[in-house]
Amino acid sequence: MFLEQLINFYNPGDVVVAISASGSSPNIIKAVEWAKEQGSLVIGLTGPKGAKLKSHSDVCVMAPTAPYELIEDFHVICMHTMVTALKEAYGGAQ
């Protein structure tokens, strides 16, 4: 499911951010494996048991909590932090 979307929108040099609370979603893993084959940098966001996604990521941030609701909240904070850092690095909120 995610692989087809990635194939359609991927451009060489893209960074792929993969989010999976369990870290073992077959659809996410398949897409990440394809992205790695293309030479993409992969950032993984997962829960504390997300070793499968971690092993396929260049950088992996694992939530320090087990309930899925809190893992998802942690991922939202991570995404907001990444977007803020990118905006600052590339000239502010334009």
mmCIF file with all atom_site columns, C-alpha atoms in Angstrom:
data_model
loop_
_atom_site.group_PDB
_atom_site.id
_atom_site.type_symbol
_atom_site.label_atom_id
_atom_site.label_alt_id
_atom_site.label_comp_id
_atom_site.label_asym_id
_atom_site.label_entity_id
_atom_site.label_seq_id
_atom_site.pdbx_PDB_ins_code
_atom_site.Cartn_x
_atom_site.Cartn_y
_atom_site.Cartn_z
_atom_site.occupancy
_atom_site.B_iso_or_equiv
_atom_site.pdbx_formal_charge
_atom_site.auth_seq_id
_atom_site.auth_comp_id
_atom_site.auth_asym_id
_atom_site.auth_atom_id
_atom_site.pdbx_PDB_model_num
ATOM 1  C CA . MET A 1 1  ? 0.000  0.000  0.000  1.00 0.00 ? 1  MET A CA 1
ATOM 2  C CA . PHE A 1 2  ? 2.686  2.552  0.960  1.00 0.00 ? 2  PHE A CA 1
ATOM 3  C CA . LEU A 1 3  ? 5.168  1.199  -1.572 1.00 0.00 ? 3  LEU A CA 1
ATOM 4  C CA . GLU A 1 4  ? 2.973  2.174  -4.527 1.00 0.00 ? 4  GLU A CA 1
ATOM 5  C CA . GLN A 1 5  ? 2.573  5.710  -3.194 1.00 0.00 ? 5  GLN A CA 1
ATOM 6  C CA . LEU A 1 6  ? 6.304  5.964  -2.616 1.00 0.00 ? 6  LEU A CA 1
ATOM 7  C CA . ILE A 1 7  ? 7.122  4.724  -6.126 1.00 0.00 ? 7  ILE A CA 1
ATOM 8  C CA . ASN A 1 8  ? 4.769  7.317  -7.627 1.00 0.00 ? 8  ASN A CA 1
ATOM 9  C CA . PHE A 1 9  ? 6.075  10.311 -5.677 1.00 0.00 ? 9  PHE A CA 1
ATOM 10 C CA . TYR A 1 10 ? 9.711  9.427  -4.953 1.00 0.00 ? 10 TYR A CA 1
ATOM 11 C CA . ASN A 1 11 ? 12.496 11.585 -6.360 1.00 0.00 ? 11 ASN A CA 1
ATOM 12 C CA . PRO A 1 12 ? 16.183 10.688 -6.141 1.00 0.00 ? 12 PRO A CA 1
ATOM 13 C CA . GLY A 1 13 ? 17.681 12.211 -3.020 1.00 0.00 ? 13 GLY A CA 1
ATOM 14 C CA . ASP A 1 14 ? 14.423 12.206 -1.061 1.00 0.00 ? 14 ASP A CA 1
ATOM 15 C CA . VAL A 1 15 ? 14.460 11.478 2.646  1.00 0.00 ? 15 VAL A CA 1
ATOM 16 C CA . VAL A 1 16 ? 11.800 8.959  3.641  1.00 0.00 ? 16 VAL A CA 1
ATOM 17 C CA . VAL A 1 17 ? 10.151 9.230  7.067  1.00 0.00 ? 17 VAL A CA 1
ATOM 18 C CA . ALA A 1 18 ? 8.513  5.958  8.104  1.00 0.00 ? 18 ALA A CA 1
ATOM 19 C CA . ILE A 1 19 ? 6.106  5.926  11.050 1.00 0.00 ? 19 ILE A CA 1
ATOM 20 C CA . SER A 1 20 ? 4.955  2.701  12.677 1.00 0.00 ? 20 SER A CA 1
ATOM 21 C CA . ALA A 1 21 ? 3.972  2.365  16.335 1.00 0.00 ? 21 ALA A CA 1
ATOM 22 C CA . SER A 1 22 ? 4.735  -1.361 16.270 1.00 0.00 ? 22 SER A CA 1
ATOM 23 C CA . GLY A 1 23 ? 7.756  -1.046 14.006 1.00 0.00 ? 23 GLY A CA 1
ATOM 24 C CA . SER A 1 24 ? 6.789  -4.225 12.215 1.00 0.00 ? 24 SER A CA 1
ATOM 25 C CA . SER A 1 25 ? 4.068  -3.189 9.753  1.00 0.00 ? 25 SER A CA 1
ATOM 26 C CA . PRO A 1 26 ? 4.736  -5.257 6.598  1.00 0.00 ? 26 PRO A CA 1
ATOM 27 C CA . ASN A 1 27 ? 3.561  -2.385 4.365  1.00 0.00 ? 27 ASN A CA 1
ATOM 28 C CA . ILE A 1 28 ? 5.945  0.078  6.023  1.00 0.00 ? 28 ILE A CA 1
ATOM 29 C CA . ILE A 1 29 ? 8.876  -2.360 5.976  1.00 0.00 ? 29 ILE A CA 1
ATOM 30 C CA . LYS A 1 30 ? 8.345  -3.135 2.280  1.00 0.00 ? 30 LYS A CA 1
ATOM 31 C CA . ALA A 1 31 ? 8.308  0.589  1.411  1.00 0.00 ? 31 ALA A CA 1
ATOM 32 C CA . VAL A 1 32 ? 11.409 1.279  3.513  1.00 0.00 ? 32 VAL A CA 1
ATOM 33 C CA . GLU A 1 33 ? 13.299 -1.604 1.907  1.00 0.00 ? 33 GLU A CA 1
ATOM 34 C CA . TRP A 1 34 ? 12.489 -0.173 -1.528 1.00 0.00 ? 34 TRP A CA 1
ATOM 35 C CA . ALA A 1 35 ? 13.565 3.319  -0.448 1.00 0.00 ? 35 ALA A CA 1
ATOM 36 C CA . LYS A 1 36 ? 16.897 1.957  0.813  1.00 0.00 ? 36 LYS A CA 1
ATOM 37 C CA . GLU A 1 37 ? 17.414 0.211  -2.558 1.00 0.00 ? 37 GLU A CA 1
ATOM 38 C CA . GLN A 1 38 ? 16.998 3.629  -4.195 1.00 0.00 ? 38 GLN A CA 1
ATOM 39 C CA . GLY A 1 39 ? 19.699 5.069  -1.935 1.00 0.00 ? 39 GLY A CA 1
ATOM 40 C CA . SER A 1 40 ? 17.309 7.077  0.207  1.00 0.00 ? 40 SER A CA 1
ATOM 41 C CA . LEU A 1 41 ? 18.018 8.160  3.755  1.00 0.00 ? 41 LEU A CA 1
ATOM 42 C CA . VAL A 1 42 ? 15.341 6.627  5.982  1.00 0.00 ? 42 VAL A CA 1
ATOM 43 C CA . ILE A 1 43 ? 14.190 8.128  9.273  1.00 0.00 ? 43 ILE A CA 1
ATOM 44 C CA . GLY A 1 44 ? 12.086 5.761  11.351 1.00 0.00 ? 44 GLY A CA 1
ATOM 45 C CA . LEU A 1 45 ? 9.657  6.703  14.116 1.00 0.00 ? 45 LEU A CA 1
ATOM 46 C CA . THR A 1 46 ? 8.472  3.748  16.143 1.00 0.00 ? 46 THR A CA 1
ATOM 47 C CA . GLY A 1 47 ? 7.597  2.422  19.563 1.00 0.00 ? 47 GLY A CA 1
ATOM 48 C CA . PRO A 1 48 ? 9.903  0.788  22.100 1.00 0.00 ? 48 PRO A CA 1
ATOM 49 C CA . LYS A 1 49 ? 9.683  -2.625 20.390 1.00 0.00 ? 49 LYS A CA 1
ATOM 50 C CA . GLY A 1 50 ? 10.178 -1.383 16.826 1.00 0.00 ? 50 GLY A CA 1
ATOM 51 C CA . ALA A 1 51 ? 13.390 -3.261 16.129 1.00 0.00 ? 51 ALA A CA 1
ATOM 52 C CA . LYS A 1 52 ? 12.381 -4.285 12.601 1.00 0.00 ? 52 LYS A CA 1
ATOM 53 C CA . LEU A 1 53 ? 11.889 -0.684 11.468 1.00 0.00 ? 53 LEU A CA 1
ATOM 54 C CA . LYS A 1 54 ? 14.984 0.349  13.414 1.00 0.00 ? 54 LYS A CA 1
ATOM 55 C CA . SER A 1 55 ? 17.098 -2.188 11.534 1.00 0.00 ? 55 SER A CA 1
ATOM 56 C CA . HIS A 1 56 ? 15.904 -0.718 8.204  1.00 0.00 ? 56 HIS A CA 1
ATOM 57 C CA . SER A 1 57 ? 16.404 2.945  9.191  1.00 0.00 ? 57 SER A CA 1
ATOM 58 C CA . ASP A 1 58 ? 19.449 5.187  9.045  1.00 0.00 ? 58 ASP A CA 1
ATOM 59 C CA . VAL A 1 59 ? 18.091 7.129  12.010 1.00 0.00 ? 59 VAL A CA 1
ATOM 60 C CA . CYS A 1 60 ? 15.388 5.739  14.268 1.00 0.00 ? 60 CYS A CA 1
ATOM 61 C CA . VAL A 1 61 ? 13.572 7.483  17.091 1.00 0.00 ? 61 VAL A CA 1
ATOM 62 C CA . MET A 1 62 ? 11.847 5.029  19.396 1.00 0.00 ? 62 MET A CA 1
ATOM 63 C CA . ALA A 1 63 ? 9.126  6.259  21.744 1.00 0.00 ? 63 ALA A CA 1
ATOM 64 C CA . PRO A 1 64 ? 10.003 5.488  25.374 1.00 0.00 ? 64 PRO A CA 1
ATOM 65 C CA . THR A 1 65 ? 6.500  4.239  26.194 1.00 0.00 ? 65 THR A CA 1
ATOM 66 C CA . ALA A 1 66 ? 4.311  1.278  25.262 1.00 0.00 ? 66 ALA A CA 1
ATOM 67 C CA . PRO A 1 67 ? 0.672  2.447  24.937 1.00 0.00 ? 67 PRO A CA 1
ATOM 68 C CA . TYR A 1 68 ? -0.053 3.154  21.267 1.00 0.00 ? 68 TYR A CA 1
ATOM 69 C CA . GLU A 1 69 ? -1.837 6.411  22.088 1.00 0.00 ? 69 GLU A CA 1
ATOM 70 C CA . LEU A 1 70 ? 1.280  7.777  23.777 1.00 0.00 ? 70 LEU A CA 1
ATOM 71 C CA . ILE A 1 71 ? 3.537  6.463  20.997 1.00 0.00 ? 71 ILE A CA 1
ATOM 72 C CA . GLU A 1 72 ? 1.408  8.344  18.462 1.00 0.00 ? 72 GLU A CA 1
ATOM 73 C CA . ASP A 1 73 ? 1.539  11.527 20.559 1.00 0.00 ? 73 ASP A CA 1
ATOM 74 C CA . PHE A 1 74 ? 5.320  11.177 20.752 1.00 0.00 ? 74 PHE A CA 1
ATOM 75 C CA . HIS A 1 75 ? 5.471  10.847 16.951 1.00 0.00 ? 75 HIS A CA 1
ATOM 76 C CA . VAL A 1 76 ? 3.434  14.035 16.520 1.00 0.00 ? 76 VAL A CA 1
ATOM 77 C CA . ILE A 1 77 ? 5.925  15.899 18.727 1.00 0.00 ? 77 ILE A CA 1
ATOM 78 C CA . CYS A 1 78 ? 8.822  14.479 16.672 1.00 0.00 ? 78 CYS A CA 1
ATOM 79 C CA . MET A 1 79 ? 7.214  15.546 13.389 1.00 0.00 ? 79 MET A CA 1
ATOM 80 C CA . HIS A 1 80 ? 6.540  19.085 14.673 1.00 0.00 ? 80 HIS A CA 1
ATOM 81 C CA . THR A 1 81 ? 10.142 19.295 15.832 1.00 0.00 ? 81 THR A CA 1
ATOM 82 C CA . MET A 1 82 ? 11.475 18.159 12.436 1.00 0.00 ? 82 MET A CA 1
ATOM 83 C CA . VAL A 1 83 ? 9.272  20.630 10.556 1.00 0.00 ? 83 VAL A CA 1
ATOM 84 C CA . THR A 1 84 ? 10.331 23.491 12.833 1.00 0.00 ? 84 THR A CA 1
ATOM 85 C CA . ALA A 1 85 ? 14.010 22.612 12.357 1.00 0.00 ? 85 ALA A CA 1
ATOM 86 C CA . LEU A 1 86 ? 13.603 22.462 8.571  1.00 0.00 ? 86 LEU A CA 1
ATOM 87 C CA . LYS A 1 87 ? 11.810 25.807 8.484  1.00 0.00 ? 87 LYS A CA 1
ATOM 88 C CA . GLU A 1 88 ? 14.585 27.416 10.510 1.00 0.00 ? 88 GLU A CA 1
ATOM 89 C CA . ALA A 1 89 ? 17.303 25.801 8.390  1.00 0.00 ? 89 ALA A CA 1
ATOM 90 C CA . TYR A 1 90 ? 15.698 26.922 5.133  1.00 0.00 ? 90 TYR A CA 1
ATOM 91 C CA . GLY A 1 91 ? 14.698 30.493 5.874  1.00 0.00 ? 91 GLY A CA 1
ATOM 92 C CA . GLY A 1 92 ? 11.816 30.485 8.281  1.00 0.00 ? 92 GLY A CA 1
ATOM 93 C CA . ALA A 1 93 ? 8.104  29.964 7.729  1.00 0.00 ? 93 ALA A CA 1
ATOM 94 C CA . GLN A 1 94 ? 7.709  30.935 4.094  1.00 0.00 ? 94 GLN A CA 1
#
